[in-house]
Coordinates of C-alpha atoms in Angstrom, one line a residue:
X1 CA -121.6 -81.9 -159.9
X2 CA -123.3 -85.0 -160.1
X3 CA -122.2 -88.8 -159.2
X4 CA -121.0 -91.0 -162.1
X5 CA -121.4 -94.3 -160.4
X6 CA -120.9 -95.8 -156.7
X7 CA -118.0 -97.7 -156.3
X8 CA -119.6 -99.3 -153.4
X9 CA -122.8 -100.5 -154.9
X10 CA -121.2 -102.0 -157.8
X11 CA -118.2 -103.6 -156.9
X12 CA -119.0 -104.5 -152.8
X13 CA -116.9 -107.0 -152.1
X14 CA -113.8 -104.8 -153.5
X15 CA -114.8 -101.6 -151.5
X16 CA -115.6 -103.7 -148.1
X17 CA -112.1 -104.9 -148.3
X18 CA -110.4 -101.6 -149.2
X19 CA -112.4 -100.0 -146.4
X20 CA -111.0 -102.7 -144.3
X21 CA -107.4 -102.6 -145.5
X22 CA -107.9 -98.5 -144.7
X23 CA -109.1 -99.1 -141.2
X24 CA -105.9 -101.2 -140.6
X25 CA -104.0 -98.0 -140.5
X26 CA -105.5 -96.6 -137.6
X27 CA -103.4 -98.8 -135.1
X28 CA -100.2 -98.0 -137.6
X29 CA -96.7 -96.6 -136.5
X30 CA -98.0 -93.2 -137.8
X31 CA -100.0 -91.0 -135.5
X32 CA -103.4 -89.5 -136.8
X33 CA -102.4 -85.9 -136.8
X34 CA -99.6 -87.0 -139.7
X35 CA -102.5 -89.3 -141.1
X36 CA -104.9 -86.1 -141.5
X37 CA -102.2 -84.0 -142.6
X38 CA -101.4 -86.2 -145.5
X39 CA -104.6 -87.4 -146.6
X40 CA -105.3 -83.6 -146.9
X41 CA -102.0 -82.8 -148.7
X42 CA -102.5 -85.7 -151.2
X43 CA -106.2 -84.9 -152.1
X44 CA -105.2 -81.2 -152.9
X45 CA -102.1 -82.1 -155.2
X46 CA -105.4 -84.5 -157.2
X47 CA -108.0 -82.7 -156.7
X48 CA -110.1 -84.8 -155.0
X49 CA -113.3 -82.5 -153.7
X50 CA -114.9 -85.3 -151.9
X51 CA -111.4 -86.8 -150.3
X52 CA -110.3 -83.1 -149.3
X53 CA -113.6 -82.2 -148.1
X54 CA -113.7 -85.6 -145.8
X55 CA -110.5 -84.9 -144.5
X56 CA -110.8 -81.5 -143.8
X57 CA -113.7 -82.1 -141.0
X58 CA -112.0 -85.0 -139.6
X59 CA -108.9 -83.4 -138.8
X60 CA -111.2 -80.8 -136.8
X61 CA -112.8 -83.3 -135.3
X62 CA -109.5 -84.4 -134.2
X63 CA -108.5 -81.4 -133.0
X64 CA -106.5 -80.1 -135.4
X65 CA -105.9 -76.1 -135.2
X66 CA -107.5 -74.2 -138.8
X67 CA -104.4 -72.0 -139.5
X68 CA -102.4 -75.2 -139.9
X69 CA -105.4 -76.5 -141.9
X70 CA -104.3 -72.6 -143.9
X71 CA -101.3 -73.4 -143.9
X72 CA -100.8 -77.0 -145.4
X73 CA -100.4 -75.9 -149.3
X74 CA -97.4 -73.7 -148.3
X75 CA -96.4 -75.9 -145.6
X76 CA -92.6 -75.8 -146.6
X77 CA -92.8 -71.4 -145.6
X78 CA -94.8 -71.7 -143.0
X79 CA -93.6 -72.5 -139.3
X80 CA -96.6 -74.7 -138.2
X81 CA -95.1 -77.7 -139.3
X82 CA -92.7 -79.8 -137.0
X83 CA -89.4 -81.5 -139.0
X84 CA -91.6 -85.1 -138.8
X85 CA -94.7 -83.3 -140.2
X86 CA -92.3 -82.0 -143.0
X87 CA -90.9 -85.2 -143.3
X88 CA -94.1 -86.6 -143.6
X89 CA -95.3 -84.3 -146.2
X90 CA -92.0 -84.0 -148.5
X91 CA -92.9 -87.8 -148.9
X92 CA -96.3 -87.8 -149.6
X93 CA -95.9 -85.0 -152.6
X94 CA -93.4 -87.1 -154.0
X95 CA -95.3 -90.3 -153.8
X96 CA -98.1 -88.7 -155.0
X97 CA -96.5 -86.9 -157.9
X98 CA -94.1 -89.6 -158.8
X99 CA -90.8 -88.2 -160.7
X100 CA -90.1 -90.1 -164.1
X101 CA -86.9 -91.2 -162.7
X102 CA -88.4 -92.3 -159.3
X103 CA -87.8 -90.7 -155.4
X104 CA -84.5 -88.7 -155.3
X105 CA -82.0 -89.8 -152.7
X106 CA -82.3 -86.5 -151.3
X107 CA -85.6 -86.6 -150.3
X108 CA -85.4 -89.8 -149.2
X109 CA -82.3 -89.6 -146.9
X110 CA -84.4 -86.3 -145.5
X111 CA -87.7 -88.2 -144.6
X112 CA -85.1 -91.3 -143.0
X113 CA -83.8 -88.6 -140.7
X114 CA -87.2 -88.3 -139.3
X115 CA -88.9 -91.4 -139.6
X116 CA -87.7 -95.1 -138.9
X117 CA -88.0 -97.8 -141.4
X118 CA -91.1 -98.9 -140.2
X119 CA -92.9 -95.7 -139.7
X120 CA -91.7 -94.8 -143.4
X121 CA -92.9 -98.3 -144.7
X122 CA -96.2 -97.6 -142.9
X123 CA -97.0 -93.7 -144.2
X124 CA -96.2 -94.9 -147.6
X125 CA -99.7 -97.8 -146.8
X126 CA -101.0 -94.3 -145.9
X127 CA -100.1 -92.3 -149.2
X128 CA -100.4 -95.0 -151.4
X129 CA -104.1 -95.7 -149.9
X130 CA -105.6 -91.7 -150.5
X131 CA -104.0 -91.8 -153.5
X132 CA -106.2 -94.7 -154.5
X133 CA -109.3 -93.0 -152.7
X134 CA -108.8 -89.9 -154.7
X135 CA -108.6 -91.7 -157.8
X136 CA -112.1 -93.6 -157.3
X137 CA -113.5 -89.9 -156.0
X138 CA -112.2 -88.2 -159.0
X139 CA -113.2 -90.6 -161.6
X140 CA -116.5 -91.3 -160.2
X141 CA -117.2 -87.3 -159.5
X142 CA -118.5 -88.3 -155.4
X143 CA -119.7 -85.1 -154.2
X144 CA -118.1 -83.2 -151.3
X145 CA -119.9 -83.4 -148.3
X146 CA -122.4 -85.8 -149.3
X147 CA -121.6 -89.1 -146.8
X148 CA -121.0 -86.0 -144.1
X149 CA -124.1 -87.6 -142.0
X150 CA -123.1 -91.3 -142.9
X151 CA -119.0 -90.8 -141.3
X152 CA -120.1 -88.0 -138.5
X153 CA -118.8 -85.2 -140.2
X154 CA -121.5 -82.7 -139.8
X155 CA -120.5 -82.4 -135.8
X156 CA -117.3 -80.7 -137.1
X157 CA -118.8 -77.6 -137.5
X158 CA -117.9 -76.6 -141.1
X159 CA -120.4 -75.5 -143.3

């Protein structure tokens, strides 16, 4: 696969900011281990090599076990996952996947028994923000593994 065109040479200002409006998640009410779990969830339902590869090594690097790693496209049959991971994930696939007729009140009365208003309000800045990553990655064709050096990703150990 080769690169179409880089998003961050040729529109700079745009990607510093988006970069920066994706750091600001870091300090949000959801904890990393959701964060990874969901940025890899959302990049498989698009597709997004690059994205799912990225994502992938940083949730090693933050410790995050490989069978759940397995596990995350079957995540609602496999018993790795705590209720607030579920909760967590049940939103991002329908966020990412929007239904014609918008989120069903049974999903969302589920996720509210898990998360608070604010935590819910801040993992959909993190859904809605790899969903917009993906897209760039996808329509641009950015090849998996190749910033690995650039974000640290070659000390996770996956090759």
């Amino acid at each position: 696969m080769t690169q179409r065109i880089n998003a961050m040479q040729q529109s700079p200002a745009l990607y510093k900011k988006f970069v920066e409006f994706s750091m600001l998640q870091k300090d949000c009410a959801i904890e990393q281990t959701i964060q990874d779990l969901v940025h890899i969830r959302a990049s498989q339902i698009n597709g997004c090599g690059f994205c799912l590869d990225m994502h992938v090594k940083e949730a090693k690097l933050h410790g995050e076990r490989e069978l759940r790693l397995y596990h995350l496209p079957i995540w609602r049959e496999s018993s790795l996952f705590s209720p607030r991971e579920r909760a967590a994930l049940a939103w991002t696939e329908v966020l990412t996947r929007l239904p014609e007729h918008g989120v069903p009140d049974d999903i969302y009365d589920r996720v509210r028994t898990q998360l608070s208003e604010k935590e819910l309000s801040d993992l959909s800045f993190v859904v809605m923000t790899i969903n917009a990553w993906n897209r760039l990655s996808v329509g641009f064709r950015n090849v998996p593994g190749s910033a690995d050096k650039a974000y640290g990703l070659d000390k996770a150990g996956l090759e």
